Short mmCIF file of C-alpha atoms (C1' of nucleotides) in Angstrom, two decimals:
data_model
loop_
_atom_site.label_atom_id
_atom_site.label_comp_id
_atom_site.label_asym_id
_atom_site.label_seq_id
_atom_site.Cartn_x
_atom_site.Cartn_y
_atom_site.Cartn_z
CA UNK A 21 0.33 2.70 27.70
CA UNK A 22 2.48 -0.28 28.42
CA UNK A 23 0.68 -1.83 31.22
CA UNK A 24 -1.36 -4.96 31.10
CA UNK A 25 -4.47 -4.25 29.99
CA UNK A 26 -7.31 -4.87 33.23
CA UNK A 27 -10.28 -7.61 33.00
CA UNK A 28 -8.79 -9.16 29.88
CA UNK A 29 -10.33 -12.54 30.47
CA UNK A 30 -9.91 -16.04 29.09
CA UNK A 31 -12.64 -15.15 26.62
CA UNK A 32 -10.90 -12.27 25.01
CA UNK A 33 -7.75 -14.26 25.05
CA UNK A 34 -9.42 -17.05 22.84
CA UNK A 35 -10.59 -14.17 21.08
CA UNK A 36 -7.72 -12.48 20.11
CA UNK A 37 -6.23 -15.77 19.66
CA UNK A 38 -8.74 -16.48 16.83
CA UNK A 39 -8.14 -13.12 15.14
CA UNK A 40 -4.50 -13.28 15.07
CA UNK A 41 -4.54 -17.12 12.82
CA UNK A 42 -7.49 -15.72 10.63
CA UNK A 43 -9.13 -11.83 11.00
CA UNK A 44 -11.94 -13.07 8.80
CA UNK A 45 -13.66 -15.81 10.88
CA UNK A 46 -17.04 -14.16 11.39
CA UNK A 47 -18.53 -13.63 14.95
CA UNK A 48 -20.97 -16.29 15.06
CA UNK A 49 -17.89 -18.78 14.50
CA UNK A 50 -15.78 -17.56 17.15
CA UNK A 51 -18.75 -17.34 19.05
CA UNK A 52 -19.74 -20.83 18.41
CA UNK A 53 -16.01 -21.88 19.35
CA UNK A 54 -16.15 -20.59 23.34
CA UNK A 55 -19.70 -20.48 23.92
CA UNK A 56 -20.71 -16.81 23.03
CA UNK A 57 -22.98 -15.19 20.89
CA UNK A 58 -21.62 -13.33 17.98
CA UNK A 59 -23.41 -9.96 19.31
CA UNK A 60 -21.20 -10.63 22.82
CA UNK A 61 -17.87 -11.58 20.59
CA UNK A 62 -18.53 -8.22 18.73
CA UNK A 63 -18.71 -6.15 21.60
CA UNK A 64 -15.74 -7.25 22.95
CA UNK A 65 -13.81 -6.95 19.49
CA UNK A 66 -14.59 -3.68 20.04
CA UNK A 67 -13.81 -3.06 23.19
CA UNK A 68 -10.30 -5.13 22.64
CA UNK A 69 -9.69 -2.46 19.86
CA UNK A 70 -11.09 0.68 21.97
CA UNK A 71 -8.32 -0.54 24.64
CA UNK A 72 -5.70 -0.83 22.36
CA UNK A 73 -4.81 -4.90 22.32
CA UNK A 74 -5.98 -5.24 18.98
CA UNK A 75 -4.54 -2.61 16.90
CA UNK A 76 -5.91 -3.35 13.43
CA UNK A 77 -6.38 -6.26 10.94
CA UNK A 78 -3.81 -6.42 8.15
CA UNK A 79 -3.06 -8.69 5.27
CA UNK A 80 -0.52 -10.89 5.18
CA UNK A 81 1.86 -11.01 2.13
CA UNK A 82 4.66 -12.79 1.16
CA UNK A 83 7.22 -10.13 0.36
CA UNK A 84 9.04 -12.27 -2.20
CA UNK A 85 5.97 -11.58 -4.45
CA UNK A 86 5.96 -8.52 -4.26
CA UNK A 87 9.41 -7.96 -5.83
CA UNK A 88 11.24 -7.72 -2.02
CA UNK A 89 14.16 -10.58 -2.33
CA UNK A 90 16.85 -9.19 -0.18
CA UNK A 91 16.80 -8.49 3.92
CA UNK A 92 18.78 -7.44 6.58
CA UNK A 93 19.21 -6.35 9.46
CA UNK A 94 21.53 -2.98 10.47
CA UNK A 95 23.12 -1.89 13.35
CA UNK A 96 23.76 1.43 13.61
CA UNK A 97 26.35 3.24 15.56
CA UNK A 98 26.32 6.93 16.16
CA UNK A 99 28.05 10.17 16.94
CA UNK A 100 27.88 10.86 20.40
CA UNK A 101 24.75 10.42 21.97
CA UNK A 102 21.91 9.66 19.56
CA UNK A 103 18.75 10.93 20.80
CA UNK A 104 15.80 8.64 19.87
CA UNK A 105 13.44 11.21 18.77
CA UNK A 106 16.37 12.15 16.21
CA UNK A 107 16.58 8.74 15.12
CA UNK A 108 13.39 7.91 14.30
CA UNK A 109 13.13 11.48 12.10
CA UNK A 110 16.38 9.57 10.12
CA UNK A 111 14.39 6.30 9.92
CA UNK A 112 11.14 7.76 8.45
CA UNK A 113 13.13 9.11 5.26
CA UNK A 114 13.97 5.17 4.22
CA UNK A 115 10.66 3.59 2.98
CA UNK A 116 12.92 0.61 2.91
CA UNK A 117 13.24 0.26 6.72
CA UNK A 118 10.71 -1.53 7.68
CA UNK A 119 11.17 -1.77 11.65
CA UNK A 120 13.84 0.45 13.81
CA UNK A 121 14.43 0.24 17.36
CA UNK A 122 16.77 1.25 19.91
CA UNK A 123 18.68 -1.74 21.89
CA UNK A 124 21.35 -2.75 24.33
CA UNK A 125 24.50 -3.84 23.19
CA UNK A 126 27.20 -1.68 21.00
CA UNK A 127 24.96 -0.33 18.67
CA UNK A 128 22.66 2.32 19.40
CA UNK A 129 19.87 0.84 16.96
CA UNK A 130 18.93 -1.80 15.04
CA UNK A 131 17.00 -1.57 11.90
CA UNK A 132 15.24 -4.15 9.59
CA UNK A 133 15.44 -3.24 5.92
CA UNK A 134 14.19 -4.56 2.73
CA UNK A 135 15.29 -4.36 -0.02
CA UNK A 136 14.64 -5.45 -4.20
CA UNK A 137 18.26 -6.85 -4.08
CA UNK A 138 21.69 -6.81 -3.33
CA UNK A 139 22.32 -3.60 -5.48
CA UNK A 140 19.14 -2.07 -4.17
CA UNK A 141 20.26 -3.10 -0.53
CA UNK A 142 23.68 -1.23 -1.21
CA UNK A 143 22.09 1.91 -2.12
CA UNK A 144 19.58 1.62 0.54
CA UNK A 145 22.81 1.54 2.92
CA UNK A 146 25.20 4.35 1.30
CA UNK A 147 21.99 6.42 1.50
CA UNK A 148 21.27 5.94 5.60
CA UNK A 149 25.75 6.47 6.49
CA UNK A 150 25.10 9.43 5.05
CA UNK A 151 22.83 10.70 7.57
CA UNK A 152 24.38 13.12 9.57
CA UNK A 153 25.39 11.86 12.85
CA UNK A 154 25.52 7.98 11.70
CA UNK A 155 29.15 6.53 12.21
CA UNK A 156 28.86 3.04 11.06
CA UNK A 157 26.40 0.12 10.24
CA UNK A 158 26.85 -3.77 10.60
CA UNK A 159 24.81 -5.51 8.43
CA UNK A 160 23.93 -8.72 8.40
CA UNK A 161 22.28 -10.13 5.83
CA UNK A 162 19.29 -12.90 6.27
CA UNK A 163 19.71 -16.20 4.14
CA UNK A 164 16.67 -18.56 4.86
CA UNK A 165 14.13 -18.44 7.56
CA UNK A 166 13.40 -20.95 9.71
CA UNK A 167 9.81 -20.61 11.18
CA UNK A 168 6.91 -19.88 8.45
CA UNK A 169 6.47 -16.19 7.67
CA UNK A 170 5.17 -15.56 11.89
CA UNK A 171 3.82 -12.29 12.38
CA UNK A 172 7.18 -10.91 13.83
CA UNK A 173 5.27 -8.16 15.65
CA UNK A 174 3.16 -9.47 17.54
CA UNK A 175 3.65 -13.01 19.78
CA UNK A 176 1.09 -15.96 18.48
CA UNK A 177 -0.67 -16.23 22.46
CA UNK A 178 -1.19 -14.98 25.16
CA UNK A 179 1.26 -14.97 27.55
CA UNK A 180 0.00 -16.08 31.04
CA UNK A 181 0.79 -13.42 34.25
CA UNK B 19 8.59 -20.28 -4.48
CA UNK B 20 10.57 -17.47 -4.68
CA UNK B 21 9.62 -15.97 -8.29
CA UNK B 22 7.77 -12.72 -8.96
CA UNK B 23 4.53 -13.44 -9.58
CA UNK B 24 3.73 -13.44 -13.09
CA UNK B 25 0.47 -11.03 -14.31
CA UNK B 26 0.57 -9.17 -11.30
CA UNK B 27 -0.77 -5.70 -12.36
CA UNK B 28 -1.08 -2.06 -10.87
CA UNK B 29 -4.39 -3.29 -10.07
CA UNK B 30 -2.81 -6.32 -8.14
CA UNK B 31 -0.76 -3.55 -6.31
CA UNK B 32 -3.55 -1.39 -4.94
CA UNK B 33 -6.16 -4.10 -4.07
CA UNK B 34 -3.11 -5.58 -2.08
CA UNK B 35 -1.84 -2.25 -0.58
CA UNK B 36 -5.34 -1.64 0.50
CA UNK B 37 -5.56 -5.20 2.09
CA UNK B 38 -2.51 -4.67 4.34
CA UNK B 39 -3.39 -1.23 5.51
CA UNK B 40 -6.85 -2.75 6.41
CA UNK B 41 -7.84 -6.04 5.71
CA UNK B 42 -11.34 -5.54 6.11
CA UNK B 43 -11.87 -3.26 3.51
CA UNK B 44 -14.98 -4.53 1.81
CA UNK B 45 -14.68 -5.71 -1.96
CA UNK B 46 -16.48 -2.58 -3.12
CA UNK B 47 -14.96 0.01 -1.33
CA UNK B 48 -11.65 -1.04 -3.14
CA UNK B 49 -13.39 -1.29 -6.78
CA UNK B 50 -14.84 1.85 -6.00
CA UNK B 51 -11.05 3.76 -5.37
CA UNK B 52 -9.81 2.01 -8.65
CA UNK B 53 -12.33 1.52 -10.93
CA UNK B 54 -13.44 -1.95 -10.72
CA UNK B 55 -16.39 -3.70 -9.23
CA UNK B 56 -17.02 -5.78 -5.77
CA UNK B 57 -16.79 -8.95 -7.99
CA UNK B 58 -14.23 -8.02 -10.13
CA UNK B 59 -11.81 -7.20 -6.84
CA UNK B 60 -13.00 -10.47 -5.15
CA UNK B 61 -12.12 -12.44 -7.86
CA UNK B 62 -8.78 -11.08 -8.05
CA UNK B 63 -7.87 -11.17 -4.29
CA UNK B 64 -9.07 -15.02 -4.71
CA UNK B 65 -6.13 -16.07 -7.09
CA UNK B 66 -3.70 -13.42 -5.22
CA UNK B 67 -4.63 -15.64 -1.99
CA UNK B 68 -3.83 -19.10 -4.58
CA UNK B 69 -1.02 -17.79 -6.07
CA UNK B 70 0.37 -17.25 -2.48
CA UNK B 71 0.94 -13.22 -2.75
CA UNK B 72 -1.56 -12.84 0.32
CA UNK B 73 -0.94 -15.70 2.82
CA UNK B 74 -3.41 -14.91 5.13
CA UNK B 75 -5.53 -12.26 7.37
CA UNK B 76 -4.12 -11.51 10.79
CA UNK B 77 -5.36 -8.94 13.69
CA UNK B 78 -2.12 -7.00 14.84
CA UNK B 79 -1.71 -7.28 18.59
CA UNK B 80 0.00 -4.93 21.10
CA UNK B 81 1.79 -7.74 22.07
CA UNK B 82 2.32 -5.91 25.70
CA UNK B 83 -1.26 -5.67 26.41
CA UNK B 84 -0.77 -9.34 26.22
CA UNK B 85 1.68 -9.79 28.82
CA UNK B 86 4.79 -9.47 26.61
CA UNK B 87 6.96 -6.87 27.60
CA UNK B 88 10.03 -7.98 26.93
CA UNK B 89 11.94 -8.46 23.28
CA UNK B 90 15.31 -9.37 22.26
CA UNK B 91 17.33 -10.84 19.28
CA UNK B 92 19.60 -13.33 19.88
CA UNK B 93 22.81 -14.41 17.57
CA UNK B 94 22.89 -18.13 17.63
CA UNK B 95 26.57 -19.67 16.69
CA UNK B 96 26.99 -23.46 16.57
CA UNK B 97 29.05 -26.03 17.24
CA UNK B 98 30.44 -27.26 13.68
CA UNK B 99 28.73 -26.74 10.14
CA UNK B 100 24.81 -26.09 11.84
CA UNK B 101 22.25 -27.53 9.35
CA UNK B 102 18.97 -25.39 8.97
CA UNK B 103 16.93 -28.45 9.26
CA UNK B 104 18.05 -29.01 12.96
CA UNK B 105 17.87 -25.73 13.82
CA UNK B 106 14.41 -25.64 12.67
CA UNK B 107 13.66 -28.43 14.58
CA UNK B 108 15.45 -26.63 17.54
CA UNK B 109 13.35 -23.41 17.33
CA UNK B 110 9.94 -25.14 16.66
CA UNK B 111 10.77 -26.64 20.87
CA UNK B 112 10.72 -22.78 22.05
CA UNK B 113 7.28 -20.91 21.67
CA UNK B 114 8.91 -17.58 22.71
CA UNK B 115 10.55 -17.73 19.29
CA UNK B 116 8.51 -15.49 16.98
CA UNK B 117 11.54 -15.47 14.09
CA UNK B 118 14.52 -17.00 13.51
CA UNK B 119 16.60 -16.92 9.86
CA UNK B 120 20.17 -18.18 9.33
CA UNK B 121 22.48 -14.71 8.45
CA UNK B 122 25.46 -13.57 7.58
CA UNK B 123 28.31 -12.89 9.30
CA UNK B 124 30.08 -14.81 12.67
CA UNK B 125 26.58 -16.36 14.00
CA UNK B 126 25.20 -19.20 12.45
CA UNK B 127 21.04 -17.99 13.22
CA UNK B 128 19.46 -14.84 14.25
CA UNK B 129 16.70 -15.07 16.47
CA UNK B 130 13.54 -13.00 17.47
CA UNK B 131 12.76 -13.92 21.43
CA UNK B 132 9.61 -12.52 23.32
CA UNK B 133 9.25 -13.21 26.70
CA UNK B 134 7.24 -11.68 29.74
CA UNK B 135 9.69 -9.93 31.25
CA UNK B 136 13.57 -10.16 31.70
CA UNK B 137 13.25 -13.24 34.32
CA UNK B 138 11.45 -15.19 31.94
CA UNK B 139 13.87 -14.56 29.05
CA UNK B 140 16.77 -15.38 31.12
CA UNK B 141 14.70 -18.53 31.71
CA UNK B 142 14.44 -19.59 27.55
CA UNK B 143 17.66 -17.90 26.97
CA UNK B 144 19.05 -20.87 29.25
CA UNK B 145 16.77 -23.61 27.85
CA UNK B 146 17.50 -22.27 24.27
CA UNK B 147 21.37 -22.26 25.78
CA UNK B 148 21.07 -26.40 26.72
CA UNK B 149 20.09 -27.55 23.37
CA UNK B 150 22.53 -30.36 21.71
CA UNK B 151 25.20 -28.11 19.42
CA UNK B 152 24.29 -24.11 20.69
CA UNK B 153 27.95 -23.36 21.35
CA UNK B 154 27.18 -19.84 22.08
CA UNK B 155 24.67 -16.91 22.46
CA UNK B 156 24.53 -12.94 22.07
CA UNK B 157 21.58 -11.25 23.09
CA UNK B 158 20.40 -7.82 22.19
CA UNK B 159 17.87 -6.20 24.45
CA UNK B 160 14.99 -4.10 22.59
CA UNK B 161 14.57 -0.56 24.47
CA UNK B 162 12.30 0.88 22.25
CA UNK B 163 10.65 1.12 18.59
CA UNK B 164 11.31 3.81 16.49
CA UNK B 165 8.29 3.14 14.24
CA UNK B 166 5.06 1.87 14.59
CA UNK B 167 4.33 -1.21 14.67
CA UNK B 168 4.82 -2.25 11.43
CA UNK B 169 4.09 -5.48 9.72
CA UNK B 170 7.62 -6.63 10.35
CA UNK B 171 6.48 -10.01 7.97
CA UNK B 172 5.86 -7.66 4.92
CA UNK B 173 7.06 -4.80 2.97
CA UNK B 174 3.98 -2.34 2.55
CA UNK B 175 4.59 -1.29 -0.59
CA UNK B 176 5.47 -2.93 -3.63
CA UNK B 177 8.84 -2.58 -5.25
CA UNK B 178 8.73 -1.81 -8.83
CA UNK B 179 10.87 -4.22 -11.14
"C1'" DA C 2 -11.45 -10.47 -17.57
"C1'" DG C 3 -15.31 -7.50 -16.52
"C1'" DT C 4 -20.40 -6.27 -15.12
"C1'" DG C 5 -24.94 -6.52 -12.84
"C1'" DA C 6 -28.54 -8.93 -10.27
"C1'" DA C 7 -30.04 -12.56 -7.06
"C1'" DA C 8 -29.35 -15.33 -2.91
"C1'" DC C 9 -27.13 -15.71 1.18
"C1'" DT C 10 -24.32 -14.64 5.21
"C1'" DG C 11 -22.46 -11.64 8.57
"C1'" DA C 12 -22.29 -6.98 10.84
"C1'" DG C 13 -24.47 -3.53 13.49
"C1'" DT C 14 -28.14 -1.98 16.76
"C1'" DG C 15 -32.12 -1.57 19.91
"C1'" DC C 16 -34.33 -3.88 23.51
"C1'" DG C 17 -35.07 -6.95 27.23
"C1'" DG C 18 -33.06 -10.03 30.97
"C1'" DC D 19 -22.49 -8.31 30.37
"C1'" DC D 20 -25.29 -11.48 27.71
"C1'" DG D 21 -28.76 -13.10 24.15
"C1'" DC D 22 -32.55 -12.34 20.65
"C1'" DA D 23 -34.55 -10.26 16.67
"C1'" DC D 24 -34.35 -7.18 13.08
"C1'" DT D 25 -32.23 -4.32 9.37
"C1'" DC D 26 -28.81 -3.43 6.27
"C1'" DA D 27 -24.39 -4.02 4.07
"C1'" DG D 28 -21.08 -7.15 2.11
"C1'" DT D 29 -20.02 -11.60 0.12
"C1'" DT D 30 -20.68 -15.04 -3.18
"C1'" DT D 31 -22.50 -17.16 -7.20
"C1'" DC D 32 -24.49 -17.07 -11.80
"C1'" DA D 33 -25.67 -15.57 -16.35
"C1'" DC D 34 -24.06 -12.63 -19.70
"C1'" DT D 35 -20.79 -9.44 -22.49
#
DNA sequence: AGTGAAACTGAGTGCGG
DNA sequence: CCGCACTCAGTTTCACT
């Protein structure tokens, strides 16, 4: 589930590539662009979403517009050991957290929340410490970003072996 | 830049909701689910994509199954008052930088870092560690996600006023 | 702003190399 | 695994309400 993914060629990289900075150019274009038909560059859409590197196609939107001014990210200490399956139970009940993850470091997690604003944010928080076996949060709050919206979960190439 | 759109309707909401869950929905499929035609939706999602509320159409990537296994966020702190145009400038050198944001708290700049594997991010934690004012760095290792991998960029819902 | 119809472009598939 | 040819569905534009 985590391993490199076998004969992913140069092809599929330019590929995926092409997908990632527009999932609308049709297959004849990509095609067109390395050499391939758009019947070939279809199959191996396909076959790059049947092996799991391409995991869907989503629109990108600029959460400002859609009312989300505030960010931040929280770090989140618990009682005792925190087990992960636990955690992510905790995480699902806040539609405002909008990635969680487990990491190295004090804190047992860190979680990236959204939030209307700064009044919204605070409610967002006094509703997570009271969780049951959360101790504390650190929050820090995001001012300006400093790279164009990138998609933050995913990495813009491929990375070589 | 930063405004709530103005005239953005429930009808806004759902063609865009239905975008990021799959942004190759067809035009009619949409109209059909709320009442409107192919045209009508296509027209719409034309000015939503103008008025900048949909910046674009990305394939989501397993970024593992393309060779990046390893994630961290690094706190940034400066040397001095740290202006966010120099940082920028700074980031934009390091292609294993898929976010950075200036925050809160003691550091001056959060960043997002994928690398290969832990070798490799030692290797850009050092080059990221030799640029001109970086006084110091704290790095938090990512273990695991506790959700799926979700459109970090973007809130998927909109927030009511 | 919305609809419906016409023209066009791309997706999906079967077949042959 | 690739390309070609065909069919069908979706996009795009236009005239009209």
């Amino acid at each position: 589930m985590n391993s490199r993914t076998p004969s992913f060629d140069d092809l599929d990289r330019k590929i995926t590539t092409a997908l990632m900075a527009n999932a609308r150019t049709s297959f004849a274009e990509i095609g067109a662009a390395i050499g391939l038909s758009a019947t070939a560059v279809k199959r191996r859409v396909d076959r790059l979403r049947e092996t799991g590197v391409i995991t869907g196609f989503t629109a990108t939107v600029r959460p400002s517009a859609l009312g989300w001014r505030t960010e931040a990210y929280v770090e989140v200490y618990c009682e005792g050991a925190a087990p992960p399956r636990r955690l992510a139970e905790v995480v699902r009940n806040h539609p405002e957290i909008t990635a969680a993850m487990t990491v190295t470091g004090g804190a047992d997690a860190l979680l990236h929340v959204r939030a209307r604003d700064v009044e919204h944010f605070e409610e967002v928080l006094e509703r997570i410490r009271t969780e049951p076996f959360i101790r504390k949060t650190i929050s820090v709050m995001v001012l300006s970003h400093l790279l164009p919206d990138s998609p933050e979960a995913g990495a813009t190439q491929a990375a070589p072996e």
